PDB file of C-alpha atoms in Angstrom:
ATOM      1  CA  UNK A  29       3.271  55.034 178.627  1.00 55.00           C
ATOM      2  CA  UNK A  30       0.380  57.512 178.660  1.00 64.00           C
ATOM      3  CA  UNK A  31      -1.304  55.516 175.921  1.00 65.00           C
ATOM      4  CA  UNK A  32      -1.104  52.266 177.892  1.00 66.00           C
ATOM      5  CA  UNK A  33      -2.399  53.953 181.069  1.00 72.00           C
ATOM      6  CA  UNK A  34      -5.240  55.652 179.172  1.00 68.00           C
ATOM      7  CA  UNK A  35      -6.102  52.383 177.467  1.00 64.00           C
ATOM      8  CA  UNK A  36      -6.354  50.658 180.839  1.00 68.00           C
ATOM      9  CA  UNK A  37      -8.526  53.428 182.331  1.00 71.00           C
ATOM     10  CA  UNK A  38     -10.827  53.315 179.322  1.00 64.00           C
ATOM     11  CA  UNK A  39     -11.085  49.533 179.537  1.00 63.00           C
ATOM     12  CA  UNK A  40     -11.939  49.566 183.262  1.00 68.00           C
ATOM     13  CA  UNK A  41     -14.517  52.306 182.786  1.00 66.00           C
ATOM     14  CA  UNK A  42     -16.255  50.197 180.146  1.00 63.00           C
ATOM     15  CA  UNK A  43     -15.765  46.792 181.805  1.00 61.00           C
ATOM     16  CA  UNK A  44     -13.360  45.248 179.313  1.00 58.00           C
ATOM     17  CA  UNK A  45      -9.701  44.465 179.661  1.00 55.00           C
ATOM     18  CA  UNK A  46      -7.988  46.241 176.746  1.00 52.00           C
ATOM     19  CA  UNK A  47      -9.220  48.625 174.087  1.00 56.00           C
ATOM     20  CA  UNK A  48      -6.371  47.400 171.904  1.00 59.00           C
ATOM     21  CA  UNK A  49      -3.843  44.640 172.398  1.00 60.00           C
ATOM     22  CA  UNK A  50      -0.218  45.615 171.968  1.00 62.00           C
ATOM     23  CA  UNK A  51       0.713  42.173 170.672  1.00 65.00           C
ATOM     24  CA  UNK A  52      -1.989  42.342 168.004  1.00 66.00           C
ATOM     25  CA  UNK A  53      -1.177  45.892 166.899  1.00 71.00           C
ATOM     26  CA  UNK A  54       1.041  46.417 163.861  1.00 75.00           C
ATOM     27  CA  UNK A  55       0.777  50.172 163.684  1.00 74.00           C
ATOM     28  CA  UNK A  56      -0.628  52.975 165.798  1.00 68.00           C
ATOM     29  CA  UNK A  57      -1.317  56.296 164.101  1.00 72.00           C
ATOM     30  CA  UNK A  58      -1.884  59.458 166.092  1.00 71.00           C
ATOM     31  CA  UNK A  59      -3.141  62.546 164.328  1.00 73.00           C
ATOM     32  CA  UNK A  60      -3.416  66.167 165.380  1.00 81.00           C
ATOM     33  CA  UNK A  61      -4.561  69.365 163.732  1.00 91.00           C
ATOM     34  CA  UNK A  62      -1.243  71.171 164.298  1.00 92.00           C
ATOM     35  CA  UNK A  63      -0.256  71.092 160.614  1.00 93.00           C
ATOM     36  CA  UNK A  64      -3.745  71.979 159.389  1.00 93.00           C
ATOM     37  CA  UNK A  65      -3.989  74.894 161.816  1.00 94.00           C
ATOM     38  CA  UNK A  66      -0.533  76.200 160.850  1.00 94.00           C
ATOM     39  CA  UNK A  67      -1.544  76.097 157.194  1.00 92.00           C
ATOM     40  CA  UNK A  68      -4.970  77.685 157.641  1.00 93.00           C
ATOM     41  CA  UNK A  69      -3.701  80.378 160.012  1.00 95.00           C
ATOM     42  CA  UNK A  70      -0.560  80.919 157.899  1.00 95.00           C
ATOM     43  CA  UNK A  71       1.662  80.394 160.916  1.00 96.00           C
ATOM     44  CA  UNK A  72       4.205  78.053 159.357  1.00 96.00           C
ATOM     45  CA  UNK A  73       7.919  78.377 158.716  1.00 97.00           C
ATOM     46  CA  UNK A  74       9.503  81.025 156.521  1.00 98.00           C
ATOM     47  CA  UNK A  75      10.093  78.847 153.440  1.00 98.00           C
ATOM     48  CA  UNK A  76      12.528  79.196 150.550  1.00 98.00           C
ATOM     49  CA  UNK A  77      12.311  77.102 147.375  1.00 98.00           C
ATOM     50  CA  UNK A  78      15.219  75.702 145.373  1.00 98.00           C
ATOM     51  CA  UNK A  79      14.084  74.547 141.964  1.00 98.00           C
ATOM     52  CA  UNK A  80      15.345  74.017 138.440  1.00 98.00           C
ATOM     53  CA  UNK A  81      16.409  77.304 136.853  1.00 97.00           C
ATOM     54  CA  UNK A  82      13.496  78.848 134.973  1.00 95.00           C
ATOM     55  CA  UNK A  83      10.805  77.058 136.998  1.00 95.00           C
ATOM     56  CA  UNK A  84      10.496  79.129 140.157  1.00 94.00           C
ATOM     57  CA  UNK A  85       7.012  80.401 139.280  1.00 91.00           C
ATOM     58  CA  UNK A  86       5.362  77.006 138.841  1.00 90.00           C
ATOM     59  CA  UNK A  87       3.859  77.395 142.312  1.00 88.00           C
ATOM     60  CA  UNK A  88       1.885  80.432 141.125  1.00 84.00           C
ATOM     61  CA  UNK A  89       0.972  79.125 137.682  1.00 79.00           C
ATOM     62  CA  UNK A  90      -0.829  76.139 139.249  1.00 69.00           C
ATOM     63  CA  UNK A  91      -1.281  74.481 135.855  1.00 62.00           C
ATOM     64  CA  UNK A  92      -4.173  76.875 135.332  1.00 61.00           C
ATOM     65  CA  UNK A  93      -6.078  75.311 138.233  1.00 63.00           C
ATOM     66  CA  UNK A  94      -8.687  77.621 139.728  1.00 65.00           C
ATOM     67  CA  UNK A  95     -12.289  77.227 140.867  1.00 68.00           C
ATOM     68  CA  UNK A  96     -13.693  78.805 137.696  1.00 73.00           C
ATOM     69  CA  UNK A  97     -11.316  78.239 134.792  1.00 69.00           C
ATOM     70  CA  UNK A  98     -12.868  81.056 132.731  1.00 75.00           C
ATOM     71  CA  UNK A  99     -12.922  83.717 135.462  1.00 75.00           C
ATOM     72  CA  UNK A 100      -9.876  85.781 134.576  1.00 73.00           C
ATOM     73  CA  UNK A 101     -10.467  88.188 137.471  1.00 78.00           C
ATOM     74  CA  UNK A 102     -10.347  85.622 140.234  1.00 74.00           C
ATOM     75  CA  UNK A 103      -7.296  86.441 142.356  1.00 76.00           C
ATOM     76  CA  UNK A 104      -4.916  83.543 142.944  1.00 75.00           C
ATOM     77  CA  UNK A 105      -4.172  82.510 146.523  1.00 80.00           C
ATOM     78  CA  UNK A 106      -1.052  84.029 148.046  1.00 88.00           C
ATOM     79  CA  UNK A 107       1.765  81.478 147.651  1.00 92.00           C
ATOM     80  CA  UNK A 108       3.462  80.118 150.775  1.00 96.00           C
ATOM     81  CA  UNK A 109       6.815  81.060 149.218  1.00 97.00           C
ATOM     82  CA  UNK A 110       7.009  84.608 147.897  1.00 96.00           C
ATOM     83  CA  UNK A 111       8.915  85.112 144.649  1.00 96.00           C
ATOM     84  CA  UNK A 112      11.900  86.695 146.403  1.00 97.00           C
ATOM     85  CA  UNK A 113      12.526  83.427 148.286  1.00 98.00           C
ATOM     86  CA  UNK A 114      12.377  81.178 145.192  1.00 98.00           C
ATOM     87  CA  UNK A 115      15.781  80.390 143.739  1.00 98.00           C
ATOM     88  CA  UNK A 116      16.590  78.670 140.467  1.00 98.00           C
ATOM     89  CA  UNK A 117      19.533  76.290 140.307  1.00 98.00           C
ATOM     90  CA  UNK A 118      21.208  75.423 137.018  1.00 98.00           C
ATOM     91  CA  UNK A 119      20.539  71.718 136.434  1.00 98.00           C
ATOM     92  CA  UNK A 120      18.216  69.729 134.225  1.00 97.00           C
ATOM     93  CA  UNK A 121      17.004  66.185 133.767  1.00 96.00           C
ATOM     94  CA  UNK A 122      15.149  64.784 130.757  1.00 96.00           C
ATOM     95  CA  UNK A 123      11.636  63.447 131.261  1.00 94.00           C
ATOM     96  CA  UNK A 124      13.180  59.961 131.550  1.00 95.00           C
ATOM     97  CA  UNK A 125      15.547  61.030 134.355  1.00 95.00           C
ATOM     98  CA  UNK A 126      18.721  61.325 132.254  1.00 97.00           C
ATOM     99  CA  UNK A 127      20.966  64.308 132.990  1.00 97.00           C
ATOM    100  CA  UNK A 128      20.915  67.056 130.324  1.00 97.00           C
ATOM    101  CA  UNK A 129      22.668  69.676 132.460  1.00 98.00           C
ATOM    102  CA  UNK A 130      24.742  68.560 135.439  1.00 98.00           C
ATOM    103  CA  UNK A 131      24.085  70.232 138.773  1.00 98.00           C
ATOM    104  CA  UNK A 132      26.088  73.456 138.622  1.00 98.00           C
ATOM    105  CA  UNK A 133      28.105  73.948 141.828  1.00 98.00           C
ATOM    106  CA  UNK A 134      28.386  77.709 141.463  1.00 98.00           C
ATOM    107  CA  UNK A 135      24.673  78.096 140.860  1.00 98.00           C
ATOM    108  CA  UNK A 136      23.888  75.902 143.880  1.00 98.00           C
ATOM    109  CA  UNK A 137      26.334  77.847 146.070  1.00 98.00           C
ATOM    110  CA  UNK A 138      24.649  81.082 144.993  1.00 98.00           C
ATOM    111  CA  UNK A 139      21.206  79.697 145.788  1.00 98.00           C
ATOM    112  CA  UNK A 140      22.359  78.482 149.219  1.00 98.00           C
ATOM    113  CA  UNK A 141      23.818  81.932 149.961  1.00 98.00           C
ATOM    114  CA  UNK A 142      20.521  83.510 148.847  1.00 98.00           C
ATOM    115  CA  UNK A 143      18.577  81.168 151.151  1.00 98.00           C
ATOM    116  CA  UNK A 144      20.810  82.198 154.042  1.00 98.00           C
ATOM    117  CA  UNK A 145      20.408  85.910 153.228  1.00 98.00           C
ATOM    118  CA  UNK A 146      16.621  85.540 152.896  1.00 98.00           C
ATOM    119  CA  UNK A 147      16.207  84.527 156.535  1.00 97.00           C
ATOM    120  CA  UNK A 148      14.299  81.376 155.590  1.00 98.00           C
ATOM    121  CA  UNK A 149      13.918  78.777 158.341  1.00 98.00           C
ATOM    122  CA  UNK A 150      12.890  75.947 156.031  1.00 98.00           C
ATOM    123  CA  UNK A 151      13.692  75.003 152.421  1.00 98.00           C
ATOM    124  CA  UNK A 152      11.748  73.002 149.844  1.00 98.00           C
ATOM    125  CA  UNK A 153      13.991  71.417 147.188  1.00 98.00           C
ATOM    126  CA  UNK A 154      12.166  70.413 144.013  1.00 98.00           C
ATOM    127  CA  UNK A 155      14.013  69.813 140.747  1.00 98.00           C
ATOM    128  CA  UNK A 156      12.372  68.739 137.495  1.00 96.00           C
ATOM    129  CA  UNK A 157      11.958  64.967 137.087  1.00 97.00           C
ATOM    130  CA  UNK A 158      13.668  64.202 140.416  1.00 97.00           C
ATOM    131  CA  UNK A 159      11.054  61.527 141.095  1.00 96.00           C
ATOM    132  CA  UNK A 160      12.933  59.438 138.472  1.00 97.00           C
ATOM    133  CA  UNK A 161      16.462  60.488 139.405  1.00 97.00           C
ATOM    134  CA  UNK A 162      16.879  62.220 142.782  1.00 98.00           C
ATOM    135  CA  UNK A 163      20.684  62.614 142.520  1.00 98.00           C
ATOM    136  CA  UNK A 164      20.650  66.402 142.043  1.00 98.00           C
ATOM    137  CA  UNK A 165      18.182  66.886 144.897  1.00 98.00           C
ATOM    138  CA  UNK A 166      20.188  64.625 147.195  1.00 98.00           C
ATOM    139  CA  UNK A 167      23.371  66.599 146.477  1.00 98.00           C
ATOM    140  CA  UNK A 168      21.588  69.936 146.967  1.00 98.00           C
ATOM    141  CA  UNK A 169      20.112  68.807 150.305  1.00 98.00           C
ATOM    142  CA  UNK A 170      23.496  67.523 151.547  1.00 98.00           C
ATOM    143  CA  UNK A 171      25.120  70.849 150.659  1.00 98.00           C
ATOM    144  CA  UNK A 172      22.266  72.840 152.239  1.00 98.00           C
ATOM    145  CA  UNK A 173      22.551  70.864 155.481  1.00 97.00           C
ATOM    146  CA  UNK A 174      26.321  71.395 155.617  1.00 98.00           C
ATOM    147  CA  UNK A 175      26.057  75.125 154.950  1.00 98.00           C
ATOM    148  CA  UNK A 176      22.918  75.750 157.044  1.00 98.00           C
ATOM    149  CA  UNK A 177      22.740  72.998 159.692  1.00 97.00           C
ATOM    150  CA  UNK A 178      19.859  74.608 161.631  1.00 96.00           C
ATOM    151  CA  UNK A 179      17.500  74.897 158.675  1.00 97.00           C
ATOM    152  CA  UNK A 180      14.690  72.429 157.959  1.00 98.00           C
ATOM    153  CA  UNK A 181      14.877  70.829 154.491  1.00 98.00           C
ATOM    154  CA  UNK A 182      12.159  68.991 152.533  1.00 98.00           C
ATOM    155  CA  UNK A 183      13.103  67.114 149.356  1.00 98.00           C
ATOM    156  CA  UNK A 184      10.393  66.492 146.756  1.00 98.00           C
ATOM    157  CA  UNK A 185      11.756  63.079 145.813  1.00 97.00           C
ATOM    158  CA  UNK A 186      11.091  62.052 149.447  1.00 97.00           C
ATOM    159  CA  UNK A 187       7.831  63.914 149.993  1.00 97.00           C
ATOM    160  CA  UNK A 188       6.000  63.099 146.728  1.00 96.00           C
ATOM    161  CA  UNK A 189       8.122  61.118 144.253  1.00 95.00           C
ATOM    162  CA  UNK A 190       5.726  61.206 141.308  1.00 94.00           C
ATOM    163  CA  UNK A 191       5.122  62.949 138.014  1.00 92.00           C
ATOM    164  CA  UNK A 192       3.280  66.316 137.908  1.00 90.00           C
ATOM    165  CA  UNK A 193       5.515  69.249 138.717  1.00 92.00           C
ATOM    166  CA  UNK A 194       2.966  71.575 140.330  1.00 90.00           C
ATOM    167  CA  UNK A 195       1.674  68.880 142.667  1.00 92.00           C
ATOM    168  CA  UNK A 196       5.210  67.890 143.703  1.00 95.00           C
ATOM    169  CA  UNK A 197       6.326  71.488 144.262  1.00 96.00           C
ATOM    170  CA  UNK A 198       3.224  72.548 146.178  1.00 95.00           C
ATOM    171  CA  UNK A 199       3.196  69.424 148.374  1.00 96.00           C
ATOM    172  CA  UNK A 200       6.902  69.803 149.163  1.00 98.00           C
ATOM    173  CA  UNK A 201       6.410  73.494 149.980  1.00 98.00           C
ATOM    174  CA  UNK A 202       3.521  72.658 152.324  1.00 97.00           C
ATOM    175  CA  UNK A 203       5.698  70.015 153.987  1.00 97.00           C
ATOM    176  CA  UNK A 204       8.516  72.543 154.455  1.00 98.00           C
ATOM    177  CA  UNK A 205       5.990  75.076 155.784  1.00 98.00           C
ATOM    178  CA  UNK A 206       4.405  72.871 158.465  1.00 97.00           C
ATOM    179  CA  UNK A 207       7.177  70.428 159.434  1.00 96.00           C
ATOM    180  CA  UNK A 208       9.028  72.770 161.832  1.00 96.00           C
ATOM    181  CA  UNK A 209       5.719  73.631 163.557  1.00 95.00           C
ATOM    182  CA  UNK A 210       4.780  69.964 163.911  1.00 92.00           C
ATOM    183  CA  UNK A 211       8.225  69.090 165.319  1.00 90.00           C
ATOM    184  CA  UNK A 212       7.956  71.685 168.117  1.00 85.00           C
TER     185      UNK A 212
END
C-alpha cells in the first residue's frame, strides 16, 4: 500500500499519472543494505556449520585464494564460523552424486547436540556434492528443524547448488549469518 501511495505522490509531483503500472509489472525488487551492513559490521547471527566429516576447515583454506598468492605472511580474514562451531557429519557422496557413505544417524544426532550446546542461532548445512544429490542435506535440515525449531537453517543445495566446495560453503555461511538479521 505504501508503494502505491508513494508512486501516486511521485507521479503527481512530476505531472504524470503512474511511475510504474501494476498491470505491466511482472516483478518488483526492493533492496536494502541490511545484509551488507550486518556482514561488514560483523553483527550477524551466531552460525554453526554442518559439513561432511573431514571438511570443516574448507572455509579457512579458501582454495588458496588471497590477494597476493605468494605472500605467506598475509593473515587470513577471520571466518564467520569459528572452528569450535563447525561439525563434521559422517556421510559422503561421489563426485557424480552417488552415495559412498550413507548419512550416519548417530553422527548427525551428535552434530545436532553440538549445535544446540554451542548456542548457535543459525546453521549452514553444506555436504560434499549436494548440488547433485541433496538427499543428505534435506534429511539433516529436517532433523535440525525438529530438534531445534527456533534455529535458522540454510542449506547449500538451496542457496548455491553448484560445483566448487569453498564457494558453496562460504555463500551458505554468509546466508546463514545475515538471514536472521534481514528477517527482523
